[in-house]
PDB file of C-alpha atoms in Angstrom:
ATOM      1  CA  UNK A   6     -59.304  13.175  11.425  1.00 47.00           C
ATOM      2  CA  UNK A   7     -56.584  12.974  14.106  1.00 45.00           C
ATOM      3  CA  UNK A   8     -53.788  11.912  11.565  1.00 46.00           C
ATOM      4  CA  UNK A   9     -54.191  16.033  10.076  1.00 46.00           C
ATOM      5  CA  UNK A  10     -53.802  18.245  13.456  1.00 43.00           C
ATOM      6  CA  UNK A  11     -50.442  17.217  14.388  1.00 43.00           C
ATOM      7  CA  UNK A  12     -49.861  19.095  11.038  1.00 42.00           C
ATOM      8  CA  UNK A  13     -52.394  21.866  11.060  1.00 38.00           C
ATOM      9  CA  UNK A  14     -50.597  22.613  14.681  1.00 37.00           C
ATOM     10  CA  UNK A  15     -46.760  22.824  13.206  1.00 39.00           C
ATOM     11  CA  UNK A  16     -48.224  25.185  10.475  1.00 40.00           C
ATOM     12  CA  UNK A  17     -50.171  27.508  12.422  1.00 38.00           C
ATOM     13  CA  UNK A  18     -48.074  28.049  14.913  1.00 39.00           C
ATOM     14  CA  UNK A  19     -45.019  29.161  13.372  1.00 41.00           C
ATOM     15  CA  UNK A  20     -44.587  28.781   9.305  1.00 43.00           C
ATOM     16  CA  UNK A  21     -40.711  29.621   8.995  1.00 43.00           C
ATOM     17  CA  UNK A  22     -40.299  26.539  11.268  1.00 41.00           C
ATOM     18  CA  UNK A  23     -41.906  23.993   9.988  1.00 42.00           C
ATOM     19  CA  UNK A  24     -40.580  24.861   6.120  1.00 40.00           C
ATOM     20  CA  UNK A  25     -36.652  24.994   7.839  1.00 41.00           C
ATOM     21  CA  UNK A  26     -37.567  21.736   9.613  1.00 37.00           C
ATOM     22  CA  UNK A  27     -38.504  20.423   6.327  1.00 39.00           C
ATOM     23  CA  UNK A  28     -35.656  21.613   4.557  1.00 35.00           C
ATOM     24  CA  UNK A  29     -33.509  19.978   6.831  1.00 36.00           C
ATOM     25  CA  UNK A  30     -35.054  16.977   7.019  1.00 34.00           C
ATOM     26  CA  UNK A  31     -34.287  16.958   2.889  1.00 32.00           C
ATOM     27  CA  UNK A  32     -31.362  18.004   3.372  1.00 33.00           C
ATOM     28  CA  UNK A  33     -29.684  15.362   5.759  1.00 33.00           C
ATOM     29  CA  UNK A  34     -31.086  11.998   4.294  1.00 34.00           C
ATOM     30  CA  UNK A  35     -29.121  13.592   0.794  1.00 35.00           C
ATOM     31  CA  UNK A  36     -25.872  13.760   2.601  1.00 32.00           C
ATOM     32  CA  UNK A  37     -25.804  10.724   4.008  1.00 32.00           C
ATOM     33  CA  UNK A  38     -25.534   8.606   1.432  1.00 34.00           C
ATOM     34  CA  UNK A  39     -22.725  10.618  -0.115  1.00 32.00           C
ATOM     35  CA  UNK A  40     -20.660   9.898   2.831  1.00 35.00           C
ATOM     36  CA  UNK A  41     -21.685   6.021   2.530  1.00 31.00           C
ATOM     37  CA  UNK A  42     -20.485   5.828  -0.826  1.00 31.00           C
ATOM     38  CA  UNK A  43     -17.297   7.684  -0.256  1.00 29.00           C
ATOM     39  CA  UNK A  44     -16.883   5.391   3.113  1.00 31.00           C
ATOM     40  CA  UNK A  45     -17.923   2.341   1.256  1.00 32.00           C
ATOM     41  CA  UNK A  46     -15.326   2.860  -1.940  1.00 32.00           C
ATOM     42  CA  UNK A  47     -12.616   3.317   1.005  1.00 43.00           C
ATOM     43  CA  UNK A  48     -12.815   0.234   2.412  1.00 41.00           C
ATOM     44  CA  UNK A  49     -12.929  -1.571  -0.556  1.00 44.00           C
ATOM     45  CA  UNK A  50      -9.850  -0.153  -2.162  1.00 56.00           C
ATOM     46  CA  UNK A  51      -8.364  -1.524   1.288  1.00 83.00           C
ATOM     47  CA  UNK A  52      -9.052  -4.961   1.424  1.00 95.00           C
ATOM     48  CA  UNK A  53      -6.707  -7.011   3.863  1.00 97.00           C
ATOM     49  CA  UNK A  54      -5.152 -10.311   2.620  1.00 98.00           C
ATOM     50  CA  UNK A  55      -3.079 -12.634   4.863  1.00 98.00           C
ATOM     51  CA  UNK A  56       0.790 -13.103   4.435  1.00 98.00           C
ATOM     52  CA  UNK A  57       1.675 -16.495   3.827  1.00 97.00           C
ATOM     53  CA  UNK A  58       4.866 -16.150   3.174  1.00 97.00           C
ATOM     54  CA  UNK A  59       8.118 -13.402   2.566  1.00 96.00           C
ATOM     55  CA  UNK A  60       9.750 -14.840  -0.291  1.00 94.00           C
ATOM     56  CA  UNK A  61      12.966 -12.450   0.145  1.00 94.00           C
ATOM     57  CA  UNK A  62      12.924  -8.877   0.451  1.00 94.00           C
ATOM     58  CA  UNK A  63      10.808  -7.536  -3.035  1.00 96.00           C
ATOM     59  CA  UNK A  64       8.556 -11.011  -3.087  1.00 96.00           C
ATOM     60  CA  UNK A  65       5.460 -11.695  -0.980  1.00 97.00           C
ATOM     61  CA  UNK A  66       2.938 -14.541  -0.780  1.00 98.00           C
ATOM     62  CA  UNK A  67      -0.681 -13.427  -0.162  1.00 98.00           C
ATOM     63  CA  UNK A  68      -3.699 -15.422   0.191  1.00 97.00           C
ATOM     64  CA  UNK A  69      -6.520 -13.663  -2.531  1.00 95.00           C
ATOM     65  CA  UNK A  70      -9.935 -15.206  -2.627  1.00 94.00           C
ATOM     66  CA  UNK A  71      -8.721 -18.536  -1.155  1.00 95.00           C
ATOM     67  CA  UNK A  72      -5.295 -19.024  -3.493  1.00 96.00           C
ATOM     68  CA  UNK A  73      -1.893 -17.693  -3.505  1.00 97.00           C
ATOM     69  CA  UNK A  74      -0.462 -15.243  -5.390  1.00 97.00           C
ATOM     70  CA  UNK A  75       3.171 -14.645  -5.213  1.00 98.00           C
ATOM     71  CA  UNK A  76       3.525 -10.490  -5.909  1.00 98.00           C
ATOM     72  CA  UNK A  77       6.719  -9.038  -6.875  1.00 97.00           C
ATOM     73  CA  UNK A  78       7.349  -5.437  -5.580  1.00 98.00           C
ATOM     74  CA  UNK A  79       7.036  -2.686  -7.433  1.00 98.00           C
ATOM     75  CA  UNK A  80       9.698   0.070  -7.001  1.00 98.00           C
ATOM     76  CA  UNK A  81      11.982  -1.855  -5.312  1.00 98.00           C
ATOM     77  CA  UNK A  82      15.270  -4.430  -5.410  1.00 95.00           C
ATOM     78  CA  UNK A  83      16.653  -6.106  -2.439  1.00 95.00           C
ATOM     79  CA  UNK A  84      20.034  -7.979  -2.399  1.00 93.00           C
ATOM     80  CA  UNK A  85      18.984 -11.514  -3.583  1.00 89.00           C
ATOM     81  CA  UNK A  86      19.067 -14.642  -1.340  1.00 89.00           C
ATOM     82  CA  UNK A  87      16.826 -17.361  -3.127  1.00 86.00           C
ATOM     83  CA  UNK A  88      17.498 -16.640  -6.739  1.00 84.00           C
ATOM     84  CA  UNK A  89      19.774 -20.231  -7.729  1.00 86.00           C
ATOM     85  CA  UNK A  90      21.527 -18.447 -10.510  1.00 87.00           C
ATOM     86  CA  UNK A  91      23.139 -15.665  -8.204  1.00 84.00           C
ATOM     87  CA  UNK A  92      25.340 -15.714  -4.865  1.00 87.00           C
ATOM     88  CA  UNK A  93      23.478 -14.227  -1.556  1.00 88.00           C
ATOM     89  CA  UNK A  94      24.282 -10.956  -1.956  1.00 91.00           C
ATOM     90  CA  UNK A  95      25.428  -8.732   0.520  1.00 91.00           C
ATOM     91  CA  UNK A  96      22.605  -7.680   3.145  1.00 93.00           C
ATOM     92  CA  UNK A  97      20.226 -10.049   1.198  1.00 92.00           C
ATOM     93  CA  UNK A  98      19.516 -12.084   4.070  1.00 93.00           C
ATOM     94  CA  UNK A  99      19.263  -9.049   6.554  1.00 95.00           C
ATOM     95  CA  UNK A 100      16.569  -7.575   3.574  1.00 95.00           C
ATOM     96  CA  UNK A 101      14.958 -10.309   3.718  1.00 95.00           C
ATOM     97  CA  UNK A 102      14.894 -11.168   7.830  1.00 96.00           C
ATOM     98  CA  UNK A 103      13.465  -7.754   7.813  1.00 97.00           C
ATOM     99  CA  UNK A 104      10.833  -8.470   5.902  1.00 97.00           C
ATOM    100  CA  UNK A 105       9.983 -11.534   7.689  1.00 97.00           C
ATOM    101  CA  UNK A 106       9.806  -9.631  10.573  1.00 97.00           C
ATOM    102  CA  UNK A 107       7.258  -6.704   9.196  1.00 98.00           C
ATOM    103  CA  UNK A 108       4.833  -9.137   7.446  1.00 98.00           C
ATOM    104  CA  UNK A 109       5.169 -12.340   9.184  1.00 97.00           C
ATOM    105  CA  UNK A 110       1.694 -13.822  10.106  1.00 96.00           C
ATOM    106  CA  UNK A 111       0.226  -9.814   9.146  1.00 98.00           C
ATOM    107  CA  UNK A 112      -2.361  -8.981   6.415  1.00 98.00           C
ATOM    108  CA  UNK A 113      -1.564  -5.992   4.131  1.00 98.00           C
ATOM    109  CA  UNK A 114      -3.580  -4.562   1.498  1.00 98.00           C
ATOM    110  CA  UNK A 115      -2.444  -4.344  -2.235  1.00 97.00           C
ATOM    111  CA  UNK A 116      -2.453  -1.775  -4.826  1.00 97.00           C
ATOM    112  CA  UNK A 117      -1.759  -2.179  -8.872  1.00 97.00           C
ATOM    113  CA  UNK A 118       0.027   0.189 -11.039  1.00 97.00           C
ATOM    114  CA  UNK A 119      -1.450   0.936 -13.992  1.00 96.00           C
ATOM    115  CA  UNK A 120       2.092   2.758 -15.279  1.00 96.00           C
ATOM    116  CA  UNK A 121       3.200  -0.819 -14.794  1.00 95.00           C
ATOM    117  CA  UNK A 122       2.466  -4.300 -16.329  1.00 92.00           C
ATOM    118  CA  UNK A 123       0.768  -6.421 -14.427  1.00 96.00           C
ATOM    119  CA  UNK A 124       2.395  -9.046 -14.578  1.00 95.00           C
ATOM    120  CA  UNK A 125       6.396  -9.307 -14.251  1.00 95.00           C
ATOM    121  CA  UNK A 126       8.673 -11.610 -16.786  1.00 93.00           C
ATOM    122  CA  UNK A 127       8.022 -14.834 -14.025  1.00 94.00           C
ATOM    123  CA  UNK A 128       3.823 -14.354 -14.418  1.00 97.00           C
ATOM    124  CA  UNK A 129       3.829 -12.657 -10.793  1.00 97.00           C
ATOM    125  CA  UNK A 130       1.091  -9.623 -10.106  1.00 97.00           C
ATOM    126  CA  UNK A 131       3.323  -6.583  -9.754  1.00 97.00           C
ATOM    127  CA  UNK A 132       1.983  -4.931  -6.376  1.00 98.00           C
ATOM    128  CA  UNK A 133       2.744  -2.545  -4.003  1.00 98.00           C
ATOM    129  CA  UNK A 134       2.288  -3.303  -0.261  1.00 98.00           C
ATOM    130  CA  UNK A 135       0.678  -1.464   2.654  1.00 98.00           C
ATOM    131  CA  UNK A 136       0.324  -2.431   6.296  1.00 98.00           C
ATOM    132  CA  UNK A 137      -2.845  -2.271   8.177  1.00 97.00           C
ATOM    133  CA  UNK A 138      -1.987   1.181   9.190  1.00 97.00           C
ATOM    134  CA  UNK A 139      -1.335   2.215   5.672  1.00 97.00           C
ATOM    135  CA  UNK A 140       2.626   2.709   5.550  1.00 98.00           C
ATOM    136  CA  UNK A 141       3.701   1.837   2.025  1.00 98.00           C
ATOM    137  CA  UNK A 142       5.963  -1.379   2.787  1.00 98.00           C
ATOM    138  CA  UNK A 143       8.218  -1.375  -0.514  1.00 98.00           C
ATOM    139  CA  UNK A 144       9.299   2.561   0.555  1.00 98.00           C
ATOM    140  CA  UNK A 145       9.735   1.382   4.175  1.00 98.00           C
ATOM    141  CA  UNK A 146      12.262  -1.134   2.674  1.00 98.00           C
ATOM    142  CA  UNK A 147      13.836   1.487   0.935  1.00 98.00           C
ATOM    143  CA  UNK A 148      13.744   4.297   3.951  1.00 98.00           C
ATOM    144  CA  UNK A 149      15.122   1.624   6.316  1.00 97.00           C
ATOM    145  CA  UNK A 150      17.904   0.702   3.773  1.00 97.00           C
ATOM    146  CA  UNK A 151      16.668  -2.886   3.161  1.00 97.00           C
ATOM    147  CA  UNK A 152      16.670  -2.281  -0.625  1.00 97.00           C
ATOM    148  CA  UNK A 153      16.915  -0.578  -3.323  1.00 97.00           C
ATOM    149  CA  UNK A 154      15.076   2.179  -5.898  1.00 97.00           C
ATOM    150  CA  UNK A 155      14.270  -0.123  -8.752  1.00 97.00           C
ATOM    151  CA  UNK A 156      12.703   1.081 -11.576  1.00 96.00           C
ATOM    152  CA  UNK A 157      12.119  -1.245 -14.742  1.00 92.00           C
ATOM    153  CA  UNK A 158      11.502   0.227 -18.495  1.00 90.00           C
ATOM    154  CA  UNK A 159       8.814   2.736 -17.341  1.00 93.00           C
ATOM    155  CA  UNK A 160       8.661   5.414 -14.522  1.00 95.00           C
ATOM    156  CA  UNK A 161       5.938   4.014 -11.807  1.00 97.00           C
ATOM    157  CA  UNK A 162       3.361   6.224  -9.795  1.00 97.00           C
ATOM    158  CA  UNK A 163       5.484   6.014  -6.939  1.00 98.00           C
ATOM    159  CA  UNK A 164       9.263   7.015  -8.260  1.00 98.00           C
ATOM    160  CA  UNK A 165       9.565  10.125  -7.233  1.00 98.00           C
ATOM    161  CA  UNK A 166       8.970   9.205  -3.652  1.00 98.00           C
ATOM    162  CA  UNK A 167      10.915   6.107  -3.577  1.00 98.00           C
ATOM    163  CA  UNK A 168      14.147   8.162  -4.945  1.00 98.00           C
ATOM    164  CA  UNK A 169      14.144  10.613  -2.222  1.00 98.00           C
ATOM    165  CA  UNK A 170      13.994   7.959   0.367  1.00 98.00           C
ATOM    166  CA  UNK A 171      16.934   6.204  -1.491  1.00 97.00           C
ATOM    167  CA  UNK A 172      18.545   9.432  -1.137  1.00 98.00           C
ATOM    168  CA  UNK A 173      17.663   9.710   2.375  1.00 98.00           C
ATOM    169  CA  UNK A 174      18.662   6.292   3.164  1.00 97.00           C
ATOM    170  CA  UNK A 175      22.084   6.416   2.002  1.00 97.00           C
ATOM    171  CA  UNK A 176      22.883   9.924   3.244  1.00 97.00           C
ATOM    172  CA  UNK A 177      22.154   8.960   6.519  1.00 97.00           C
ATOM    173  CA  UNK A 178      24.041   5.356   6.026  1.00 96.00           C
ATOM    174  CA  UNK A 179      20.817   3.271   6.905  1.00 97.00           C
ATOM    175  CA  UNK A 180      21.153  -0.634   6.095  1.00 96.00           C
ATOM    176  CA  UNK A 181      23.192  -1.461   2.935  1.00 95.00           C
ATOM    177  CA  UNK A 182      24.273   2.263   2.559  1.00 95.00           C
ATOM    178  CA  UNK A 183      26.638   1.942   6.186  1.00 95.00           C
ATOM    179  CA  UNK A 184      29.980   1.627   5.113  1.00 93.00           C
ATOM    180  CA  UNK A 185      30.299  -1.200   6.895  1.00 93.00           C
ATOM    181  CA  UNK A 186      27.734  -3.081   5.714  1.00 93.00           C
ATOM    182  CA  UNK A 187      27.699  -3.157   1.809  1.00 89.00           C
ATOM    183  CA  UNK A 188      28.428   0.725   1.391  1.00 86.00           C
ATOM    184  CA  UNK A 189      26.116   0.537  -1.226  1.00 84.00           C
ATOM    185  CA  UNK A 190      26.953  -2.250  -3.769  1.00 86.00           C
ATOM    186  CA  UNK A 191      25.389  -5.813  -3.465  1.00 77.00           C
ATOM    187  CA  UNK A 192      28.413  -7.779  -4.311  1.00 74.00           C
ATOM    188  CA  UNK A 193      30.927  -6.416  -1.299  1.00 68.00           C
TER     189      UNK A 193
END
């Protein structure tokens, strides 16, 4: 039978060889899927969904599975400029032209906080924000000094982080920090 020398060959002419051959060939086709899974779980947690629209500063409209869904920010507080109750605050509008300008016409991927509700007091998902490159929008707001550290009831995965850049934002006099800007407090 022809199909049997091919192997007869291998094994006669060097044994060590054909069982590390083997062994390898086990070996690889085991890895491989290990790295698709890990791949595979990656690129789901990171699932792009268009901007429709920047609400203000800490509100964004995303498209998910064909509807909208108006997400509120989680970590962060901008000055307000839509809220009818309220005055435009000072460097609202600024917060909130930034925005505009980061997400406009972008798609960003979401991530839920399970330290968090899901849902805020209006019935919007409580979400932060990433751009396609993976920067954390709602601590870019806060880095840039577009907004404010907000924490509500219950410390959030993210706290710690968005602090510091508070910190960082204001000792360096970034956005609503400068003093001549808002120096700090919404209602100058």
């Amino acid at each position: 039978d022809s199909s049997d020398s091919p192997k007869t060959t291998i094994q006669s002419t060097d044994q060590k060889s054909a069982s590390e051959i083997k062994t390898e060939t086990t070996v690889i086709p085991e890895t491989i899927p290990s790295e698709t899974a890990i791949v595979e779980q990656d690129s789901s947690q990171k699932k792009l969904y268009p901007v429709i629209k920047v609400v203000d500063g800490d509100t964004v409209a995303v498209e998910v599975d064909g509807k909208q869904e108006v997400l509120r920010l989680i970590g962060i507080d901008t000055p307000e400029t839509v809220d009818p109750r309220k005055p435009v605050q000072c460097f609202g509008i600024e917060a909130s032209n930034k925005a505009k300008e980061i997400l406009t016409d972008k798609k960003v991927s979401i991530e839920a906080d399970s330290t968090q509700g899901d849902l805020d007091k209006y019935n919007r998902p409580l979400r932060y924000v990433y751009l396609e490159d993976g920067t954390n929008f709602n601590k870019l707001m806060i880095e840039q000094g577009y907004a404010y550290e907000y924490t509500y009831n219950t410390p959030y995965k993210y706290q710690a982080d968005f602090k510091e850049a508070q910190q960082m934002a204001k000792d360096d006099k970034r956005g609503l920090w400068a003093e001549d800007t808002c120096n700090g407090s919404p209602t100058k």
